[in-house]
Amino acid sequence: MNGISKWKVLAIVSGIVFVGDQVTKYLAVEHLTRAFEVAGAQTFGEKVKAFVEQKELLERGLARSAPVQVVPAFWQHRYTQNRGAAWGVLAGAGEKFRVPFFYLVSIAAVIFIFSYYRKLSTEQRYVQIALALVLGGALGNALDRLLRGYVIDFIDWHWGDPNWLRPSLHWPTFNVADSGITVGLAMLFLEMLFARKPGAQAAAKKA
């Protein structure tokens, strides 16, 4: 991405995460639930309308019972609704507290990202990409909460089989937006951990 302005990097990377998140959630609703069938949606436009408007699919019994196996005994897709943050944090909190809280957190996160991002130099491409990943993921999940009051999760990783002697390990179900946020935050953590300050770099060169 050399030669591309930092704002184009933000738009491209966050846009890819945001669009990828919404497209995969649409596919999750299409293949892991009966929402489109119940809504009588047949054309693409009708399905998009149903995707935006259909809510509470689990409560209405519209989720398919059998998950789609991607890698047996490790990776499957199943439709879930997360009313909390990552890993279901605050999912059990009252709606009057939970909904405004997540709206405020989303707004604060976007404001922080933009205020920090505008201070970055053109050369700080690594940090630009990291913040763009977080922004795209935050916007993807924020749109879910705005439309439905919960986030659609469907990527399900687990290790082991209950019938085996070893215990089965299960990672909380997540989505593409969660992946963008996690990777972006991990990149920022590594940047803080290993990045050398300009003064330290200058001293190293003199040595």
PDB file of C-alpha atoms in Angstrom:
ATOM      1  CA  MET A   1       0.000   0.000   0.000  1.00  0.00           C
ATOM      2  CA  ASN A   2       2.963   2.320  -0.541  1.00  0.00           C
ATOM      3  CA  GLY A   3       1.914   5.627  -2.045  1.00  0.00           C
ATOM      4  CA  ILE A   4      -1.648   5.364  -0.734  1.00  0.00           C
ATOM      5  CA  SER A   5      -2.759   8.040   1.715  1.00  0.00           C
ATOM      6  CA  LYS A   6      -3.496   6.953   5.262  1.00  0.00           C
ATOM      7  CA  TRP A   7      -7.171   7.864   4.839  1.00  0.00           C
ATOM      8  CA  LYS A   8      -7.466   5.590   1.818  1.00  0.00           C
ATOM      9  CA  VAL A   9      -5.878   2.811   3.873  1.00  0.00           C
ATOM     10  CA  LEU A  10      -8.484   3.387   6.576  1.00  0.00           C
ATOM     11  CA  ALA A  11     -11.340   3.351   4.079  1.00  0.00           C
ATOM     12  CA  ILE A  12     -10.105   0.282   2.170  1.00  0.00           C
ATOM     13  CA  VAL A  13      -9.167  -1.943   5.121  1.00  0.00           C
ATOM     14  CA  SER A  14     -12.116  -1.031   7.349  1.00  0.00           C
ATOM     15  CA  GLY A  15     -14.430  -1.297   4.333  1.00  0.00           C
ATOM     16  CA  ILE A  16     -13.202  -4.802   3.519  1.00  0.00           C
ATOM     17  CA  VAL A  17     -13.769  -5.937   7.112  1.00  0.00           C
ATOM     18  CA  PHE A  18     -17.184  -4.265   7.348  1.00  0.00           C
ATOM     19  CA  VAL A  19     -18.482  -5.591   4.012  1.00  0.00           C
ATOM     20  CA  GLY A  20     -16.971  -9.027   4.610  1.00  0.00           C
ATOM     21  CA  ASP A  21     -18.630  -9.147   8.018  1.00  0.00           C
ATOM     22  CA  GLN A  22     -22.083  -8.232   6.720  1.00  0.00           C
ATOM     23  CA  VAL A  23     -21.857 -10.542   3.694  1.00  0.00           C
ATOM     24  CA  THR A  24     -20.864 -13.534   5.831  1.00  0.00           C
ATOM     25  CA  LYS A  25     -23.642 -12.763   8.326  1.00  0.00           C
ATOM     26  CA  TYR A  26     -26.101 -12.641   5.431  1.00  0.00           C
ATOM     27  CA  LEU A  27     -24.837 -16.056   4.291  1.00  0.00           C
ATOM     28  CA  ALA A  28     -25.133 -17.350   7.860  1.00  0.00           C
ATOM     29  CA  VAL A  29     -28.788 -16.308   8.005  1.00  0.00           C
ATOM     30  CA  GLU A  30     -29.401 -17.794   4.548  1.00  0.00           C
ATOM     31  CA  HIS A  31     -27.796 -21.182   5.188  1.00  0.00           C
ATOM     32  CA  LEU A  32     -28.056 -21.641   8.956  1.00  0.00           C
ATOM     33  CA  THR A  33     -31.636 -20.443   9.511  1.00  0.00           C
ATOM     34  CA  ARG A  34     -35.045 -20.631   7.840  1.00  0.00           C
ATOM     35  CA  ALA A  35     -35.572 -16.863   8.018  1.00  0.00           C
ATOM     36  CA  PHE A  36     -35.727 -16.359   4.245  1.00  0.00           C
ATOM     37  CA  GLU A  37     -38.108 -19.288   3.805  1.00  0.00           C
ATOM     38  CA  VAL A  38     -40.497 -17.986   6.471  1.00  0.00           C
ATOM     39  CA  ALA A  39     -40.356 -14.480   4.995  1.00  0.00           C
ATOM     40  CA  GLY A  40     -41.063 -15.891   1.521  1.00  0.00           C
ATOM     41  CA  ALA A  41     -37.916 -14.203   0.201  1.00  0.00           C
ATOM     42  CA  GLN A  42     -36.817 -15.561  -3.169  1.00  0.00           C
ATOM     43  CA  THR A  43     -35.036 -12.771  -5.046  1.00  0.00           C
ATOM     44  CA  PHE A  44     -31.771 -11.267  -3.812  1.00  0.00           C
ATOM     45  CA  GLY A  45     -33.506  -8.003  -2.957  1.00  0.00           C
ATOM     46  CA  GLU A  46     -36.169  -9.797  -0.931  1.00  0.00           C
ATOM     47  CA  LYS A  47     -33.493 -11.752   0.919  1.00  0.00           C
ATOM     48  CA  VAL A  48     -31.542  -8.592   1.749  1.00  0.00           C
ATOM     49  CA  LYS A  49     -34.753  -7.003   3.050  1.00  0.00           C
ATOM     50  CA  ALA A  50     -35.451 -10.080   5.177  1.00  0.00           C
ATOM     51  CA  PHE A  51     -31.852 -10.085   6.426  1.00  0.00           C
ATOM     52  CA  VAL A  52     -32.235  -6.505   7.634  1.00  0.00           C
ATOM     53  CA  GLU A  53     -35.743  -6.867   9.077  1.00  0.00           C
ATOM     54  CA  GLN A  54     -35.930 -10.421  10.485  1.00  0.00           C
ATOM     55  CA  LYS A  55     -35.147 -10.577  14.218  1.00  0.00           C
ATOM     56  CA  GLU A  56     -35.122 -13.018  17.136  1.00  0.00           C
ATOM     57  CA  LEU A  57     -34.563 -16.039  14.900  1.00  0.00           C
ATOM     58  CA  LEU A  58     -33.565 -18.319  17.779  1.00  0.00           C
ATOM     59  CA  GLU A  59     -36.610 -17.365  19.833  1.00  0.00           C
ATOM     60  CA  ARG A  60     -38.832 -18.047  16.819  1.00  0.00           C
ATOM     61  CA  GLY A  61     -37.246 -21.457  16.287  1.00  0.00           C
ATOM     62  CA  LEU A  62     -35.859 -20.548  12.859  1.00  0.00           C
ATOM     63  CA  ALA A  63     -32.256 -21.643  13.403  1.00  0.00           C
ATOM     64  CA  ARG A  64     -31.386 -24.983  11.797  1.00  0.00           C
ATOM     65  CA  SER A  65     -30.524 -27.581  14.414  1.00  0.00           C
ATOM     66  CA  ALA A  66     -27.622 -29.191  12.553  1.00  0.00           C
ATOM     67  CA  PRO A  67     -24.478 -27.030  12.227  1.00  0.00           C
ATOM     68  CA  VAL A  68     -22.533 -26.993   8.953  1.00  0.00           C
ATOM     69  CA  GLN A  69     -19.252 -28.875   9.360  1.00  0.00           C
ATOM     70  CA  VAL A  70     -16.245 -27.128   7.814  1.00  0.00           C
ATOM     71  CA  VAL A  71     -13.450 -29.165   9.426  1.00  0.00           C
ATOM     72  CA  PRO A  72     -14.893 -32.122  11.393  1.00  0.00           C
ATOM     73  CA  ALA A  73     -14.141 -32.102  15.133  1.00  0.00           C
ATOM     74  CA  PHE A  74     -12.650 -28.614  14.845  1.00  0.00           C
ATOM     75  CA  TRP A  75     -14.582 -26.020  12.817  1.00  0.00           C
ATOM     76  CA  GLN A  76     -18.289 -25.686  12.202  1.00  0.00           C
ATOM     77  CA  HIS A  77     -20.798 -22.946  11.424  1.00  0.00           C
ATOM     78  CA  ARG A  78     -23.877 -22.521  13.597  1.00  0.00           C
ATOM     79  CA  TYR A  79     -26.180 -19.528  14.026  1.00  0.00           C
ATOM     80  CA  THR A  80     -26.106 -17.762  17.400  1.00  0.00           C
ATOM     81  CA  GLN A  81     -27.219 -14.378  18.743  1.00  0.00           C
ATOM     82  CA  ASN A  82     -24.839 -12.569  21.072  1.00  0.00           C
ATOM     83  CA  ARG A  83     -26.452  -9.812  23.118  1.00  0.00           C
ATOM     84  CA  GLY A  84     -23.212  -9.019  24.916  1.00  0.00           C
ATOM     85  CA  ALA A  85     -19.676  -8.089  23.952  1.00  0.00           C
ATOM     86  CA  ALA A  86     -16.969 -10.516  22.860  1.00  0.00           C
ATOM     87  CA  TRP A  87     -17.439 -13.989  24.389  1.00  0.00           C
ATOM     88  CA  GLY A  88     -20.893 -12.996  25.623  1.00  0.00           C
ATOM     89  CA  VAL A  89     -19.695 -10.487  28.232  1.00  0.00           C
ATOM     90  CA  LEU A  90     -22.706  -8.592  29.687  1.00  0.00           C
ATOM     91  CA  ALA A  91     -25.111 -10.742  27.658  1.00  0.00           C
ATOM     92  CA  GLY A  92     -27.217 -11.264  30.768  1.00  0.00           C
ATOM     93  CA  ALA A  93     -27.412  -7.582  31.674  1.00  0.00           C
ATOM     94  CA  GLY A  94     -30.770  -5.835  31.483  1.00  0.00           C
ATOM     95  CA  GLU A  95     -31.700  -4.409  28.096  1.00  0.00           C
ATOM     96  CA  LYS A  96     -32.160  -0.878  29.465  1.00  0.00           C
ATOM     97  CA  PHE A  97     -28.520  -0.915  30.568  1.00  0.00           C
ATOM     98  CA  ARG A  98     -26.964  -3.137  27.915  1.00  0.00           C
ATOM     99  CA  VAL A  99     -28.241  -1.436  24.744  1.00  0.00           C
ATOM    100  CA  PRO A 100     -27.284   2.185  25.645  1.00  0.00           C
ATOM    101  CA  PHE A 101     -23.985   0.950  27.091  1.00  0.00           C
ATOM    102  CA  PHE A 102     -22.898  -0.724  23.866  1.00  0.00           C
ATOM    103  CA  TYR A 103     -24.039   2.254  21.790  1.00  0.00           C
ATOM    104  CA  LEU A 104     -21.887   4.552  23.923  1.00  0.00           C
ATOM    105  CA  VAL A 105     -18.921   2.166  23.783  1.00  0.00           C
ATOM    106  CA  SER A 106     -19.188   1.923  19.982  1.00  0.00           C
ATOM    107  CA  ILE A 107     -19.375   5.703  19.575  1.00  0.00           C
ATOM    108  CA  ALA A 108     -16.461   6.225  21.969  1.00  0.00           C
ATOM    109  CA  ALA A 109     -14.379   3.615  20.128  1.00  0.00           C
ATOM    110  CA  VAL A 110     -14.978   5.242  16.739  1.00  0.00           C
ATOM    111  CA  ILE A 111     -14.152   8.713  18.103  1.00  0.00           C
ATOM    112  CA  PHE A 112     -10.960   7.408  19.725  1.00  0.00           C
ATOM    113  CA  ILE A 113      -9.844   5.607  16.568  1.00  0.00           C
ATOM    114  CA  PHE A 114     -10.344   8.683  14.375  1.00  0.00           C
ATOM    115  CA  SER A 115      -8.699  11.058  16.864  1.00  0.00           C
ATOM    116  CA  TYR A 116      -5.683   8.753  17.207  1.00  0.00           C
ATOM    117  CA  TYR A 117      -5.552   7.924  13.512  1.00  0.00           C
ATOM    118  CA  ARG A 118      -5.368  11.548  12.362  1.00  0.00           C
ATOM    119  CA  LYS A 119      -2.120  11.962  14.338  1.00  0.00           C
ATOM    120  CA  LEU A 120      -0.397   9.083  12.551  1.00  0.00           C
ATOM    121  CA  SER A 121       2.297   9.807  10.001  1.00  0.00           C
ATOM    122  CA  THR A 122       2.170   8.331   6.503  1.00  0.00           C
ATOM    123  CA  GLU A 123       5.023   5.974   7.408  1.00  0.00           C
ATOM    124  CA  GLN A 124       3.096   4.332  10.263  1.00  0.00           C
ATOM    125  CA  ARG A 125       1.366   1.925   7.893  1.00  0.00           C
ATOM    126  CA  TYR A 126       1.327  -0.983  10.346  1.00  0.00           C
ATOM    127  CA  VAL A 127      -0.607   1.013  12.958  1.00  0.00           C
ATOM    128  CA  GLN A 128      -2.923   2.393  10.265  1.00  0.00           C
ATOM    129  CA  ILE A 129      -3.897  -1.114   9.177  1.00  0.00           C
ATOM    130  CA  ALA A 130      -4.353  -2.252  12.789  1.00  0.00           C
ATOM    131  CA  LEU A 131      -6.697   0.626  13.630  1.00  0.00           C
ATOM    132  CA  ALA A 132      -8.591   0.142  10.362  1.00  0.00           C
ATOM    133  CA  LEU A 133      -9.190  -3.524  11.231  1.00  0.00           C
ATOM    134  CA  VAL A 134     -10.594  -2.527  14.625  1.00  0.00           C
ATOM    135  CA  LEU A 135     -12.770   0.186  13.074  1.00  0.00           C
ATOM    136  CA  GLY A 136     -14.242  -2.146  10.456  1.00  0.00           C
ATOM    137  CA  GLY A 137     -15.063  -4.749  13.083  1.00  0.00           C
ATOM    138  CA  ALA A 138     -16.538  -2.208  15.479  1.00  0.00           C
ATOM    139  CA  LEU A 139     -18.799  -0.786  12.765  1.00  0.00           C
ATOM    140  CA  GLY A 140     -19.908  -4.260  11.665  1.00  0.00           C
ATOM    141  CA  ASN A 141     -21.038  -5.300  15.136  1.00  0.00           C
ATOM    142  CA  ALA A 142     -22.473  -1.848  15.863  1.00  0.00           C
ATOM    143  CA  LEU A 143     -24.740  -2.139  12.810  1.00  0.00           C
ATOM    144  CA  ASP A 144     -25.995  -5.497  14.091  1.00  0.00           C
ATOM    145  CA  ARG A 145     -26.902  -3.998  17.449  1.00  0.00           C
ATOM    146  CA  LEU A 146     -28.583  -1.037  15.775  1.00  0.00           C
ATOM    147  CA  LEU A 147     -30.727  -3.256  13.519  1.00  0.00           C
ATOM    148  CA  ARG A 148     -31.434  -6.187  15.839  1.00  0.00           C
ATOM    149  CA  GLY A 149     -30.278  -5.485  19.383  1.00  0.00           C
ATOM    150  CA  TYR A 150     -27.769  -8.344  19.186  1.00  0.00           C
ATOM    151  CA  VAL A 151     -24.775  -9.508  17.127  1.00  0.00           C
ATOM    152  CA  ILE A 152     -24.915 -12.465  14.739  1.00  0.00           C
ATOM    153  CA  ASP A 153     -22.148 -15.000  15.466  1.00  0.00           C
ATOM    154  CA  PHE A 154     -21.614 -18.189  13.502  1.00  0.00           C
ATOM    155  CA  ILE A 155     -17.944 -19.297  13.412  1.00  0.00           C
ATOM    156  CA  ASP A 156     -17.608 -22.108  15.936  1.00  0.00           C
ATOM    157  CA  TRP A 157     -14.209 -23.599  16.813  1.00  0.00           C
ATOM    158  CA  HIS A 158     -13.834 -26.578  19.115  1.00  0.00           C
ATOM    159  CA  TRP A 159     -11.242 -29.238  19.795  1.00  0.00           C
ATOM    160  CA  GLY A 160     -11.944 -32.801  20.791  1.00  0.00           C
ATOM    161  CA  ASP A 161     -15.015 -34.985  20.977  1.00  0.00           C
ATOM    162  CA  PRO A 162     -17.203 -35.558  24.051  1.00  0.00           C
ATOM    163  CA  ASN A 163     -17.014 -39.289  23.287  1.00  0.00           C
ATOM    164  CA  TRP A 164     -13.222 -39.255  23.465  1.00  0.00           C
ATOM    165  CA  LEU A 165     -11.222 -39.674  26.659  1.00  0.00           C
ATOM    166  CA  ARG A 166      -9.823 -36.137  26.434  1.00  0.00           C
ATOM    167  CA  PRO A 167     -12.093 -33.200  27.310  1.00  0.00           C
ATOM    168  CA  SER A 168     -13.628 -31.132  24.543  1.00  0.00           C
ATOM    169  CA  LEU A 169     -12.444 -27.514  24.302  1.00  0.00           C
ATOM    170  CA  HIS A 170     -14.708 -24.855  22.829  1.00  0.00           C
ATOM    171  CA  TRP A 171     -13.856 -21.312  21.706  1.00  0.00           C
ATOM    172  CA  PRO A 172     -16.731 -18.805  22.020  1.00  0.00           C
ATOM    173  CA  THR A 173     -18.637 -18.474  18.741  1.00  0.00           C
ATOM    174  CA  PHE A 174     -17.545 -15.379  16.800  1.00  0.00           C
ATOM    175  CA  ASN A 175     -17.792 -13.566  13.460  1.00  0.00           C
ATOM    176  CA  VAL A 176     -15.642 -11.700  10.925  1.00  0.00           C
ATOM    177  CA  ALA A 177     -16.013  -8.398  12.800  1.00  0.00           C
ATOM    178  CA  ASP A 178     -14.686 -10.024  15.976  1.00  0.00           C
ATOM    179  CA  SER A 179     -11.741 -11.352  13.967  1.00  0.00           C
ATOM    180  CA  GLY A 180     -10.933  -7.887  12.631  1.00  0.00           C
ATOM    181  CA  ILE A 181     -11.058  -6.378  16.113  1.00  0.00           C
ATOM    182  CA  THR A 182      -8.952  -9.169  17.633  1.00  0.00           C
ATOM    183  CA  VAL A 183      -6.270  -9.090  14.922  1.00  0.00           C
ATOM    184  CA  GLY A 184      -6.143  -5.291  15.004  1.00  0.00           C
ATOM    185  CA  LEU A 185      -5.770  -5.162  18.787  1.00  0.00           C
ATOM    186  CA  ALA A 186      -3.116  -7.895  18.675  1.00  0.00           C
ATOM    187  CA  MET A 187      -1.177  -5.870  16.098  1.00  0.00           C
ATOM    188  CA  LEU A 188      -1.386  -2.761  18.296  1.00  0.00           C
ATOM    189  CA  PHE A 189      -0.213  -4.755  21.315  1.00  0.00           C
ATOM    190  CA  LEU A 190       2.781  -6.080  19.382  1.00  0.00           C
ATOM    191  CA  GLU A 191       3.533  -2.574  18.162  1.00  0.00           C
ATOM    192  CA  MET A 192       3.600  -1.247  21.735  1.00  0.00           C
ATOM    193  CA  LEU A 193       5.618  -4.242  22.891  1.00  0.00           C
ATOM    194  CA  PHE A 194       8.338  -4.248  20.251  1.00  0.00           C
ATOM    195  CA  ALA A 195       8.333  -0.801  18.633  1.00  0.00           C
ATOM    196  CA  ARG A 196      11.450   1.197  19.367  1.00  0.00           C
ATOM    197  CA  LYS A 197      11.178   4.862  20.188  1.00  0.00           C
ATOM    198  CA  PRO A 198      12.900   7.355  17.853  1.00  0.00           C
ATOM    199  CA  GLY A 199      15.429   8.246  20.572  1.00  0.00           C
ATOM    200  CA  ALA A 200      16.346   4.610  21.071  1.00  0.00           C
ATOM    201  CA  GLN A 201      16.732   4.109  17.316  1.00  0.00           C
ATOM    202  CA  ALA A 202      19.013   7.132  17.045  1.00  0.00           C
ATOM    203  CA  ALA A 203      21.145   5.872  19.931  1.00  0.00           C
ATOM    204  CA  ALA A 204      21.394   2.454  18.295  1.00  0.00           C
ATOM    205  CA  LYS A 205      22.600   4.002  15.029  1.00  0.00           C
ATOM    206  CA  LYS A 206      25.289   6.028  16.813  1.00  0.00           C
ATOM    207  CA  ALA A 207      26.469   2.899  18.601  1.00  0.00           C
TER     208      ALA A 207
END
